[in-house]
Coordinates of C-alpha atoms in Angstrom, one line a residue:
M1 CA -37.2 33.5 -47.1
K2 CA -34.3 35.5 -45.7
K3 CA -36.7 37.7 -43.9
F4 CA -38.5 34.6 -42.5
G5 CA -35.2 33.3 -41.2
I6 CA -34.3 36.7 -39.5
V7 CA -37.9 36.7 -37.8
L8 CA -37.4 33.1 -36.5
M9 CA -34.0 34.2 -35.0
A10 CA -35.6 37.2 -33.3
L11 CA -38.3 35.0 -31.8
A12 CA -35.7 32.6 -30.6
V13 CA -33.7 35.4 -28.9
L14 CA -36.9 36.7 -27.3
A15 CA -37.8 33.2 -26.0
M16 CA -34.4 32.9 -24.5
S17 CA -34.6 36.2 -22.8
A18 CA -38.1 35.4 -21.4
C19 CA -36.6 32.5 -19.7
G20 CA -34.2 34.7 -17.9
P21 CA -30.7 33.8 -16.6
K22 CA -30.0 30.1 -16.2
A23 CA -30.5 29.0 -12.5
P24 CA -27.2 27.8 -10.8
T25 CA -26.5 24.1 -10.7
T26 CA -23.6 24.0 -8.3
V27 CA -23.0 24.8 -4.8
K28 CA -19.3 26.2 -4.2
F29 CA -17.1 25.0 -1.3
G30 CA -14.2 27.3 -0.9
V31 CA -11.1 25.1 0.2
F32 CA -8.9 27.5 2.1
E33 CA -5.5 25.8 2.7
P34 CA -1.7 26.2 2.4
M35 CA -0.8 24.4 -0.8
T36 CA 2.6 25.9 -0.9
G37 CA 5.1 27.2 1.7
A38 CA 6.0 26.0 5.1
N39 CA 2.6 24.5 6.0
A40 CA 2.0 22.8 2.5
G41 CA 2.3 19.2 3.9
G42 CA -0.5 19.9 6.3
G43 CA -2.6 21.6 3.8
A44 CA -2.3 18.7 1.4
L45 CA -3.5 16.3 4.0
E46 CA -6.6 18.2 4.8
V47 CA -7.4 18.6 1.1
E48 CA -7.2 14.8 0.7
G49 CA -10.0 14.4 3.1
I50 CA -12.1 17.1 1.5
K51 CA -11.6 15.7 -2.0
L52 CA -12.5 12.2 -0.8
A53 CA -15.7 13.4 0.8
N54 CA -16.5 15.2 -2.3
E55 CA -16.1 12.0 -4.4
L56 CA -18.3 10.0 -2.1
Y57 CA -21.0 12.7 -1.6
P58 CA -20.7 14.9 -4.7
T59 CA -24.2 16.5 -4.6
V60 CA -26.8 18.0 -2.2
T61 CA -30.5 18.4 -2.7
V62 CA -32.1 21.7 -1.9
G63 CA -35.8 22.5 -2.5
G64 CA -36.2 19.3 -4.5
K65 CA -33.4 20.2 -6.8
E66 CA -29.9 18.4 -6.8
Y67 CA -26.8 20.5 -6.9
K68 CA -23.3 19.5 -7.5
I69 CA -20.8 20.5 -4.9
E70 CA -17.9 22.2 -6.6
L71 CA -14.6 22.5 -4.7
V72 CA -12.8 25.8 -5.3
I73 CA -9.2 25.5 -4.0
A74 CA -7.4 28.8 -2.9
D75 CA -3.8 28.5 -1.8
N76 CA -3.1 30.7 1.1
K77 CA 0.7 30.1 0.7
S78 CA 1.3 29.6 4.4
D79 CA 1.3 33.3 4.8
K80 CA -1.0 35.6 6.8
V81 CA -1.2 38.4 4.2
E82 CA -1.7 35.8 1.4
A83 CA -4.4 34.0 3.5
A84 CA -6.4 37.1 3.7
N85 CA -6.1 37.7 0.1
A86 CA -7.1 34.1 -0.7
A87 CA -10.2 34.3 1.5
Q88 CA -11.2 37.6 -0.1
R89 CA -11.0 36.0 -3.5
L90 CA -13.2 33.1 -2.4
V91 CA -15.8 35.6 -1.1
D92 CA -15.7 38.2 -3.9
K93 CA -14.7 36.5 -7.0
D94 CA -15.7 32.7 -6.6
K95 CA -18.9 33.5 -4.6
V96 CA -18.6 30.5 -2.4
Q97 CA -21.3 29.4 -0.1
V98 CA -19.0 27.8 2.5
V99 CA -15.3 28.0 3.3
L100 CA -13.3 24.9 4.6
G101 CA -10.0 25.3 6.4
S102 CA -7.3 26.2 7.2
W103 CA -4.3 24.2 8.4
G104 CA -2.7 26.8 10.7
S105 CA -4.5 28.8 13.3
S106 CA -2.8 32.0 12.1
L107 CA -4.0 31.5 8.6
S108 CA -7.6 30.8 9.7
M109 CA -7.5 33.9 12.0
A110 CA -6.5 36.0 9.0
A111 CA -9.6 34.9 7.1
G112 CA -11.9 35.4 10.1
P113 CA -12.9 39.1 9.6
I114 CA -13.4 38.6 5.9
V115 CA -15.9 35.6 6.2
E116 CA -17.7 37.4 9.1
K117 CA -18.2 40.6 7.0
A118 CA -19.3 38.7 4.0
K119 CA -21.6 36.5 6.0
I120 CA -20.1 33.3 4.6
P121 CA -19.8 30.3 7.2
A122 CA -16.3 28.9 7.6
V123 CA -15.5 25.5 9.1
G124 CA -12.0 25.2 10.5
L125 CA -10.7 21.6 10.4
S126 CA -7.6 21.3 12.5
C127 CA -7.1 25.0 13.5
T128 CA -6.9 24.6 17.4
N129 CA -6.2 28.2 18.6
P130 CA -9.3 29.5 20.6
L131 CA -9.1 32.9 18.7
V132 CA -10.1 31.4 15.5
T133 CA -13.8 31.2 16.6
K134 CA -13.9 33.5 19.6
G135 CA -16.3 36.4 18.9
N136 CA -16.8 35.4 15.3
P137 CA -20.3 33.9 14.7
Y138 CA -19.3 32.7 11.1
Y139 CA -16.4 30.7 12.0
F140 CA -16.7 27.1 13.4
R141 CA -14.3 24.0 13.8
V142 CA -14.6 20.2 13.9
C143 CA -11.6 19.7 16.1
F144 CA -10.8 20.3 19.8
I145 CA -9.0 23.6 20.9
D146 CA -5.6 24.1 22.6
P147 CA -6.7 24.5 26.3
F148 CA -7.7 20.9 26.1
Q149 CA -4.7 19.8 24.1
G150 CA -2.2 21.5 26.4
T151 CA -3.8 20.0 29.5
V152 CA -3.7 16.5 27.8
M153 CA 0.1 16.9 27.2
A154 CA 0.7 18.3 30.6
N155 CA -1.1 15.4 32.2
Y156 CA 1.0 13.0 30.1
A157 CA 4.2 14.7 31.1
F158 CA 3.4 14.7 34.8
K159 CA 1.5 11.3 35.2
E160 CA 3.2 9.2 32.6
L161 CA 6.8 10.5 32.6
K162 CA 6.7 11.6 36.2
A163 CA 8.1 15.0 35.2
K164 CA 8.5 17.8 37.6
K165 CA 10.5 20.3 35.5
A166 CA 10.0 21.2 31.8
V167 CA 11.5 23.4 29.1
I168 CA 9.3 24.8 26.4
I169 CA 10.7 25.4 22.9
R170 CA 8.1 27.4 20.9
E171 CA 7.8 28.8 17.4
V172 CA 7.2 32.3 18.5
S173 CA 6.0 33.6 15.2
N174 CA 3.2 30.9 15.1
D175 CA -0.1 31.7 17.1
Y176 CA -0.7 27.9 17.4
S177 CA 2.6 27.2 18.9
V178 CA 2.6 30.1 21.4
G179 CA -1.1 29.5 22.5
L180 CA -0.4 25.8 22.9
A181 CA 2.8 26.2 24.9
K182 CA 0.9 28.7 27.3
F183 CA -1.9 26.2 27.9
F184 CA 0.7 23.3 28.7
A185 CA 2.7 25.6 30.9
D186 CA -0.4 26.8 33.0
S187 CA -1.6 23.2 33.3
F188 CA 1.9 21.7 34.1
K189 CA 2.4 24.3 36.9
Q190 CA -1.0 23.5 38.3
L191 CA -0.4 19.8 38.3
T192 CA 3.1 20.0 39.9
G193 CA 2.0 22.7 42.3
D194 CA 5.2 24.5 41.4
P195 CA 5.1 28.0 39.9
N196 CA 8.7 27.5 38.7
A197 CA 8.1 24.2 37.0
I198 CA 8.7 25.6 33.5
L199 CA 12.5 26.3 33.7
A200 CA 12.6 28.2 30.6
E201 CA 10.6 29.2 27.4
L202 CA 12.9 29.4 24.4
N203 CA 11.9 30.9 21.1
Y204 CA 12.6 30.4 17.4
N205 CA 11.0 31.7 14.2
T206 CA 9.2 29.9 11.3
G207 CA 11.9 28.8 8.8
D208 CA 14.8 28.7 11.2
Q209 CA 17.3 25.9 10.6
D210 CA 19.8 26.2 13.5
F211 CA 18.7 25.7 17.0
S212 CA 22.1 25.2 18.6
A213 CA 21.6 28.3 20.9
Q214 CA 18.2 27.1 22.3
L215 CA 19.5 23.5 22.8
T216 CA 22.6 24.8 24.6
E217 CA 20.2 26.3 27.1
V218 CA 18.2 23.1 27.4
K219 CA 21.4 21.2 28.3
K220 CA 22.0 23.8 31.0
Y221 CA 18.6 23.5 32.5
K222 CA 18.5 19.6 32.5
P223 CA 14.6 19.4 32.3
D224 CA 12.6 16.1 32.8
V225 CA 10.8 16.8 29.6
I226 CA 10.8 19.2 26.6
F227 CA 7.5 20.5 25.2
A228 CA 8.0 21.7 21.6
P229 CA 4.8 22.5 19.8
G230 CA 5.5 23.9 16.4
N231 CA 5.5 23.1 12.5
F232 CA 6.4 19.7 11.6
T233 CA 9.8 20.7 9.8
E234 CA 11.1 23.0 12.4
S235 CA 10.1 20.6 15.2
A236 CA 11.8 17.6 13.6
L237 CA 15.0 19.7 13.2
V238 CA 14.9 20.7 16.8
I239 CA 14.6 17.1 17.9
K240 CA 17.3 15.9 15.5
Q241 CA 19.8 18.6 16.6
A242 CA 19.0 17.9 20.2
K243 CA 19.9 14.1 19.7
E244 CA 23.1 15.3 18.0
L245 CA 24.0 17.3 21.0
G246 CA 23.4 14.3 23.3
I247 CA 20.2 15.4 24.7
Q248 CA 18.1 12.3 25.6
T249 CA 15.3 14.2 27.3
P250 CA 11.7 13.1 26.1
F251 CA 10.0 15.5 23.5
L252 CA 6.4 16.1 23.5
G253 CA 4.3 18.1 20.8
G254 CA 1.0 18.7 19.4
D255 CA -1.1 17.7 16.4
T256 CA 1.0 19.4 13.7
W257 CA 3.6 16.7 14.1
E258 CA 1.5 14.1 12.5
T259 CA 2.7 14.6 8.9
P260 CA 5.0 12.4 6.9
E261 CA 7.5 15.2 6.7
F262 CA 8.1 15.1 10.5
I263 CA 9.5 11.6 10.2
D264 CA 11.2 12.3 6.8
V265 CA 13.2 15.2 8.2
G266 CA 13.7 13.8 11.8
K267 CA 14.4 10.2 10.8
K268 CA 15.5 8.0 13.7
S269 CA 15.9 11.1 16.0
V270 CA 12.1 11.3 16.3
E271 CA 11.7 7.8 17.4
G272 CA 9.8 8.0 20.7
A273 CA 8.5 11.5 20.2
V274 CA 4.9 11.7 21.7
F275 CA 2.1 14.1 20.7
S276 CA -1.5 14.7 20.8
T277 CA -3.7 14.5 17.8
F278 CA -7.4 14.1 16.8
F279 CA -7.9 10.5 15.4
A280 CA -6.4 7.0 15.4
T281 CA -7.1 4.6 12.5
E282 CA -6.8 1.8 15.1
V283 CA -9.9 2.9 16.9
P284 CA -12.6 3.7 14.5
I285 CA -15.3 5.7 16.5
T286 CA -18.5 5.8 14.2
E287 CA -19.9 4.2 11.1
T288 CA -18.5 7.3 9.1
S289 CA -15.1 6.4 10.5
K290 CA -15.3 2.9 8.7
V291 CA -16.6 4.5 5.5
F292 CA -13.8 7.0 5.5
L293 CA -11.1 4.4 6.3
D294 CA -12.3 1.9 3.7
A295 CA -12.5 4.6 1.0
Y296 CA -9.2 6.3 1.9
R297 CA -7.2 3.0 2.0
K298 CA -8.7 1.9 -1.3
K299 CA -7.9 5.3 -3.0
Y300 CA -4.4 5.9 -1.5
N301 CA -3.2 2.4 -0.2
K302 CA -2.0 3.9 2.9
E303 CA -3.3 4.9 6.4
P304 CA -4.7 8.5 6.6
A305 CA -3.6 11.2 8.9
A306 CA -5.9 12.7 11.6
V307 CA -6.2 16.0 9.8
T308 CA -7.4 14.1 6.7
A309 CA -10.4 12.7 8.7
L310 CA -11.0 16.2 9.8
G311 CA -11.1 17.5 6.2
F312 CA -13.5 14.8 5.6
D313 CA -15.7 15.8 8.5
G314 CA -15.7 19.5 7.7
Y315 CA -17.0 18.8 4.3
L316 CA -19.8 16.6 5.7
V317 CA -20.9 19.1 8.3
A318 CA -21.1 21.8 5.7
R319 CA -23.1 19.5 3.4
E320 CA -25.5 18.4 6.2
A321 CA -26.1 22.0 7.1
I322 CA -27.2 22.8 3.6
I323 CA -29.6 19.8 3.7
K324 CA -31.1 20.9 7.1
A325 CA -31.4 24.6 6.1
N326 CA -32.9 23.5 2.7
S327 CA -31.4 26.7 1.4
L328 CA -28.4 28.1 -0.4
D329 CA -28.7 31.3 1.8
T330 CA -25.3 31.5 3.6
V331 CA -26.9 33.0 6.8
K332 CA -29.3 30.0 6.9
I333 CA -26.3 27.6 6.3
R334 CA -24.5 29.3 9.1
D335 CA -27.4 28.9 11.4
A336 CA -27.6 25.2 10.6
I337 CA -23.9 24.6 11.2
A338 CA -24.2 26.3 14.6
A339 CA -26.9 24.0 15.4
T340 CA -24.7 20.7 14.8
K341 CA -25.4 18.2 17.6
D342 CA -24.2 14.6 17.7
Y343 CA -23.3 14.4 14.1
P344 CA -21.2 11.2 13.4
G345 CA -18.0 12.2 11.8
A346 CA -15.1 10.1 10.8
A347 CA -13.0 11.5 13.7
G348 CA -15.8 11.2 16.2
M349 CA -19.1 12.7 17.2
I350 CA -19.4 16.4 16.5
T351 CA -21.4 18.9 18.7
L352 CA -20.6 22.5 18.5
D353 CA -20.8 24.7 21.5
A354 CA -21.9 28.4 21.7
E355 CA -18.4 29.5 20.6
G356 CA -18.6 27.2 17.5
D357 CA -16.1 24.7 18.9
A358 CA -16.3 20.9 18.9
T359 CA -16.1 19.0 22.1
K360 CA -13.8 16.0 21.2
S361 CA -11.5 13.4 22.6
A362 CA -7.8 13.7 22.1
V363 CA -5.6 10.9 20.8
I364 CA -2.0 10.4 22.0
K365 CA 0.4 8.8 19.5
V366 CA 4.1 8.0 19.5
V367 CA 6.6 7.7 16.7
Q368 CA 7.5 4.0 16.6
D369 CA 9.5 2.1 14.0
G370 CA 9.3 5.0 11.7
K371 CA 5.5 5.2 11.9
F372 CA 2.8 7.0 14.0
A373 CA 1.6 4.4 16.6
Y374 CA -1.6 4.8 18.8
K375 CA -1.0 5.1 22.6
A376 CA -4.3 6.3 24.3
T377 CA -7.5 8.1 23.9
V378 CA -8.2 11.0 26.3
Q379 CA -11.8 12.1 27.0
P380 CA -12.6 15.8 27.5

């Protein structure tokens, strides 16, 4: 009887071996975001959108088989070196099919060579610096880029504020801030017809707390407007300290300002601050916008940030590409993402150009009564 049991066990092992390794039942989306560090507030907002999309659309069908989409979250710690390490782990250890993120163009750029070498498609959500996708066939994005954003804010300064002279305060250690400042400056000079329209470009570093030296310079120049694109915390401190010094000049910024921390830090000082962003809850654009807004409000009982809508869209674009490719092969998924045209996302229709960038409208918002309020939509 004992020998008979051993024989049965041996036959069972052979049968299992004959079946081979178990086929995968999941598709892995690497979520590449700053969950800690200076950019953590922005990363958390994008992750909210990705997770919400995953709750609403948790599976994808390939070759007649249904796969669960698993989110693998990697903290890039708001640091370029850590960002490269996090991207490498997603590729080598976690074996993801797609990467989503990151908040912060510098962090996305750090991952660029890694995803390209591994032939893993990445979908940027709010990383607006042109260099994120330039020359990299594996990096895409669902947001507009800084040349457009800079032009939008230069036009606002010139046409709405009637500004003729500006000072720029930029976060010199941040590729996003430096790039956006340049595009604003180029456009503002062209609009005014004055090569000296930018009175000064004043610099600070990520993490700085005291901006008295830069603001003393601002008082000396007496500009009509101050353009200060940068991280939400430092930007709020710049504006707060400017008001404390009696500077009443209007402040303009970019999409990074749309986080709760900007208002929490700046408080009443940031009232009236105007910035460009990607999406306004007041003007839903597509049917997907309504689905997103209803689901978000029900889950969080508040209004979503624009980058949360972009997180939602990045997930949907990647999922749709897998459906169209009908494959889990990452090169085929990349090709399907590249072919994205007129896809109805929460933050608007998405068509990717030859560089992998989305052509999108911009939204202008203002801080009003302690909240972000819609002002206008600007078409490309």
